[in-house]
Amino acid sequence: MNAPDTTRIDTVESLRDHLQWAIELEHATIPPYLYALYSLDPARNPDAVELVSSVFVEEMVHLSLAANLLNAVGGEPRLDTPELLAAYPRLLPHGSVTLSLLPFGPAALEMFLALEKPEAPTGPAESDHYETIGQFYDAIEDGLRFLCDSLGPEKVFTGDPARQVTFGAFHHTDGKLAVVTDLASALAALEEIVEQGEGTSHGAIWDGDHDIMHPDRDEVAHYYRFEELKLGRRYQRGDTASSGPTGEPVVVDPAGVHPTSDLSTAEIRQAQLAFDNTYCTILYLLQEAFTGDPAQLRDAVRTMFGLKAQATALFQAGAGPTFTYIPPDDRT
């Protein structure tokens, strides 16, 4: 593996490139989360469905925030491209974690824990080949501050404010989709992304939001939600990363996960193609939303939730979706 790159982002062009990488990074997590989520029987695994759903929805918030950041500095978000759906298994874009499409279970949880691993307190900012997502976003923050100091904010934040997506709060999360127009709002967007994944500070388990599904609880960051599933217990107030979760049980029923195989029939392949058509339509709608028609985000989210029936049918047939890119001209 290449050594992490700590080179400072020192041009607006480089900043735009890295923010496109951020979009690709955030999107790369979505198919593995959806695959694990759709493999679950909701009636037998409501706790797992709730926790994985909440992470997936917040990744959609992060994707949208990354697009707002790129638009704010005059970039052009790209989503309906083959690069967004490279074949799995694959490396996290410009990172070191291998992502696969796995049914919910111990292997999937270990992959998610590696993906959401908190940054070490002494971890340097890493602009490429990063070890943790937090270190990558630290490099973007460092680049933003440097460029605003050296060029002036007016030379950095040149994007059209009309491209900012303001769809509002997503279901299952208290996280906010904020407009980015200047350094302060850009830093707030970066903070929202990192805190929801890793916690409010090095070693903290909370992400700063309330648990929208359970208003009496504070919400733990993604890494610690997956620990709850692994360890079978929820975090509660007073718990720390060192103590582990001491709250109420989290029940996981391994028999309530649809098994998959390499079985491929004409009917299964047709169902996988239909799923891929729908998913690529979502990528198209997202690109439209982030390049001049923000209202399309609502349609993209609605269509994404509509994937569930297609995925459920596949898992019930013993197979899962492939998340294969279909060029626009080949879509039905």
Tab-separated table of C-alpha atoms in Angstrom, residues 57-233:
chain	number	residue	atom	x	y	z
A	57	VAL	CA	-29.222	7.910	5.803
A	58	GLU	CA	-26.394	9.918	7.376
A	59	GLU	CA	-24.059	8.829	4.580
A	60	MET	CA	-26.575	10.385	2.204
A	61	VAL	CA	-26.321	13.588	4.257
A	62	HIS	CA	-22.520	13.409	4.030
A	63	LEU	CA	-22.671	12.888	0.263
A	64	SER	CA	-24.908	15.932	-0.066
A	65	LEU	CA	-22.657	18.036	2.175
A	66	ALA	CA	-19.622	17.050	0.095
A	67	ALA	CA	-21.491	18.156	-3.039
A	68	ASN	CA	-22.427	21.463	-1.381
A	69	LEU	CA	-18.757	21.975	-0.478
A	70	LEU	CA	-17.622	21.285	-4.047
A	71	ASN	CA	-20.294	23.570	-5.502
A	72	ALA	CA	-19.323	26.315	-3.044
A	73	VAL	CA	-15.764	26.427	-4.411
A	74	GLY	CA	-16.882	26.434	-8.042
A	75	GLY	CA	-16.587	22.725	-8.794
A	76	GLU	CA	-18.896	20.397	-10.714
A	77	PRO	CA	-20.057	17.304	-8.803
A	78	ARG	CA	-19.934	14.105	-10.874
A	79	LEU	CA	-22.077	11.144	-9.802
A	80	ASP	CA	-23.502	9.470	-12.892
A	81	THR	CA	-20.150	8.006	-13.929
A	82	PRO	CA	-18.659	4.464	-13.989
A	83	GLU	CA	-16.109	5.513	-11.345
A	84	LEU	CA	-18.899	5.853	-8.788
A	85	LEU	CA	-19.827	2.174	-9.222
A	86	ALA	CA	-16.491	0.431	-9.626
A	87	ALA	CA	-16.813	-3.305	-9.074
A	88	TYR	CA	-16.834	-4.629	-5.527
A	89	PRO	CA	-14.652	-5.715	-3.749
A	90	ARG	CA	-12.849	-2.391	-4.114
A	91	LEU	CA	-10.717	-0.055	-2.081
A	92	LEU	CA	-12.327	2.968	-0.498
A	93	PRO	CA	-11.471	5.693	-3.052
A	94	HIS	CA	-7.960	6.992	-2.329
A	95	GLY	CA	-8.052	5.094	0.979
A	96	SER	CA	-6.910	1.762	2.392
A	97	VAL	CA	-10.072	-0.104	3.476
A	98	THR	CA	-11.416	-2.851	1.208
A	99	LEU	CA	-15.183	-2.672	0.715
A	100	SER	CA	-17.255	-5.707	-0.276
A	101	LEU	CA	-20.934	-6.482	-0.705
A	102	LEU	CA	-21.666	-8.733	2.282
A	103	PRO	CA	-24.866	-9.853	4.018
A	104	PHE	CA	-25.221	-8.578	7.558
A	105	GLY	CA	-23.040	-10.535	9.959
A	106	PRO	CA	-19.646	-10.539	11.710
A	107	ALA	CA	-17.630	-10.019	8.502
A	108	ALA	CA	-19.754	-7.056	7.442
A	109	LEU	CA	-19.503	-5.507	10.923
A	110	GLU	CA	-15.706	-5.810	10.942
A	111	MET	CA	-15.596	-4.101	7.546
A	112	PHE	CA	-17.838	-1.269	8.774
A	113	LEU	CA	-15.742	-0.819	11.929
A	114	ALA	CA	-12.577	-0.558	9.810
A	115	LEU	CA	-14.331	1.949	7.536
A	116	GLU	CA	-15.560	4.188	10.381
A	117	LYS	CA	-12.435	3.831	12.551
A	118	PRO	CA	-11.834	7.027	14.552
A	119	GLU	CA	-8.746	9.067	13.859
A	120	ALA	CA	-5.891	8.684	16.349
A	121	PRO	CA	-5.330	11.795	18.525
A	122	THR	CA	-1.915	12.338	16.905
A	123	GLY	CA	-2.978	11.376	13.393
A	124	PRO	CA	-1.712	13.800	10.723
A	125	ALA	CA	-3.882	15.224	7.975
A	126	GLU	CA	-3.640	12.921	4.938
A	127	SER	CA	-4.662	14.195	1.515
A	128	ASP	CA	-4.358	10.821	-0.270
A	129	HIS	CA	-3.933	7.144	0.690
A	130	TYR	CA	-5.428	8.165	4.041
A	131	GLU	CA	-5.627	5.769	6.976
A	132	THR	CA	-8.898	7.152	8.362
A	133	ILE	CA	-11.667	9.236	6.857
A	134	GLY	CA	-11.124	11.858	9.562
A	135	GLN	CA	-7.529	12.385	8.461
A	136	PHE	CA	-8.662	12.912	4.868
A	137	TYR	CA	-11.178	15.555	5.937
A	138	ASP	CA	-8.498	17.161	8.136
A	139	ALA	CA	-6.453	17.653	4.951
A	140	ILE	CA	-9.416	19.318	3.241
A	141	GLU	CA	-9.936	21.602	6.254
A	142	ASP	CA	-6.235	22.482	6.262
A	143	GLY	CA	-6.398	23.252	2.536
A	144	LEU	CA	-9.477	25.444	2.928
A	145	ARG	CA	-7.860	27.482	5.702
A	146	PHE	CA	-4.599	27.836	3.763
A	147	LEU	CA	-6.320	28.961	0.552
A	148	CYS	CA	-8.572	31.461	2.348
A	149	ASP	CA	-5.524	32.918	4.111
A	150	SER	CA	-3.346	33.064	0.983
A	151	LEU	CA	-5.892	33.962	-1.718
A	152	GLY	CA	-8.771	35.467	0.242
A	153	PRO	CA	-12.180	33.795	0.728
A	154	GLU	CA	-13.633	35.559	-2.310
A	155	LYS	CA	-11.177	33.669	-4.569
A	156	VAL	CA	-12.073	30.331	-2.981
A	157	PHE	CA	-15.864	30.468	-2.585
A	158	THR	CA	-16.797	31.293	-6.181
A	159	GLY	CA	-19.687	28.871	-6.655
A	160	ASP	CA	-23.299	29.659	-7.506
A	161	PRO	CA	-25.341	29.711	-4.250
A	162	ALA	CA	-28.379	28.485	-6.213
A	163	ARG	CA	-26.683	25.085	-6.513
A	164	GLN	CA	-26.707	24.544	-2.767
A	165	VAL	CA	-29.006	21.700	-1.733
A	166	THR	CA	-31.279	22.632	1.165
A	167	PHE	CA	-33.559	19.609	1.277
A	168	GLY	CA	-33.563	19.704	5.084
A	169	ALA	CA	-33.362	16.937	7.651
A	170	PHE	CA	-33.453	13.343	6.431
A	171	HIS	CA	-35.536	10.696	8.183
A	172	HIS	CA	-33.812	8.622	10.894
A	173	THR	CA	-31.242	11.314	11.733
A	174	ASP	CA	-30.968	14.628	13.514
A	175	GLY	CA	-28.088	15.524	11.187
A	176	LYS	CA	-28.556	18.643	9.120
A	177	LEU	CA	-27.928	19.363	5.460
A	178	ALA	CA	-26.471	22.875	5.544
A	179	VAL	CA	-25.755	25.487	2.885
A	180	VAL	CA	-22.044	26.203	2.290
A	181	THR	CA	-21.126	29.747	1.244
A	182	ASP	CA	-17.989	30.688	3.202
A	183	LEU	CA	-15.217	29.294	5.387
A	184	ALA	CA	-17.315	29.121	8.547
A	185	SER	CA	-20.132	27.140	6.897
A	186	ALA	CA	-17.591	24.922	5.087
A	187	LEU	CA	-15.886	24.044	8.369
A	188	ALA	CA	-19.276	23.338	9.950
A	189	ALA	CA	-20.121	20.943	7.100
A	190	LEU	CA	-16.815	19.113	7.532
A	191	GLU	CA	-17.397	18.893	11.275
A	192	GLU	CA	-20.872	17.400	10.728
A	193	ILE	CA	-19.436	14.693	8.461
A	194	VAL	CA	-16.594	13.715	10.784
A	195	GLU	CA	-18.567	13.871	14.043
A	196	GLN	CA	-21.339	11.642	12.755
A	197	GLY	CA	-18.741	9.076	11.712
A	198	GLU	CA	-16.224	9.236	14.549
A	199	GLY	CA	-17.638	11.252	17.469
A	200	THR	CA	-17.451	14.858	18.650
A	201	SER	CA	-13.745	14.678	19.543
A	202	HIS	CA	-10.903	12.196	19.709
A	203	GLY	CA	-12.058	9.368	21.960
A	204	ALA	CA	-15.679	10.605	22.284
A	205	ILE	CA	-18.485	8.227	21.341
A	206	TRP	CA	-21.277	10.804	20.839
A	207	ASP	CA	-21.881	12.632	17.550
A	208	GLY	CA	-23.490	15.743	19.066
A	209	ASP	CA	-27.025	14.957	17.863
A	210	HIS	CA	-30.048	13.484	19.580
A	211	ASP	CA	-31.195	10.019	18.556
A	212	ILE	CA	-34.246	10.943	16.505
A	213	MET	CA	-35.738	7.452	16.936
A	214	HIS	CA	-35.263	7.637	20.725
A	215	PRO	CA	-35.433	11.298	21.879
A	216	ASP	CA	-34.320	10.417	25.401
A	217	ARG	CA	-30.951	9.213	24.093
A	218	ASP	CA	-27.914	10.973	22.712
A	219	GLU	CA	-26.755	9.599	19.372
A	220	VAL	CA	-23.501	7.685	19.113
A	221	ALA	CA	-21.204	8.026	16.096
A	222	HIS	CA	-21.222	5.436	13.331
A	223	TYR	CA	-18.234	3.488	14.636
A	224	TYR	CA	-19.895	3.008	18.000
A	225	ARG	CA	-23.256	2.071	16.493
A	226	PHE	CA	-21.497	-0.844	14.819
A	227	GLU	CA	-19.848	-1.673	18.134
A	228	GLU	CA	-23.338	-1.826	19.658
A	229	LEU	CA	-24.284	-4.429	17.063
A	230	LYS	CA	-21.046	-6.364	17.544
A	231	LEU	CA	-21.161	-6.346	21.357
A	232	GLY	CA	-24.922	-6.721	21.699
A	233	ARG	CA	-25.567	-3.739	23.937
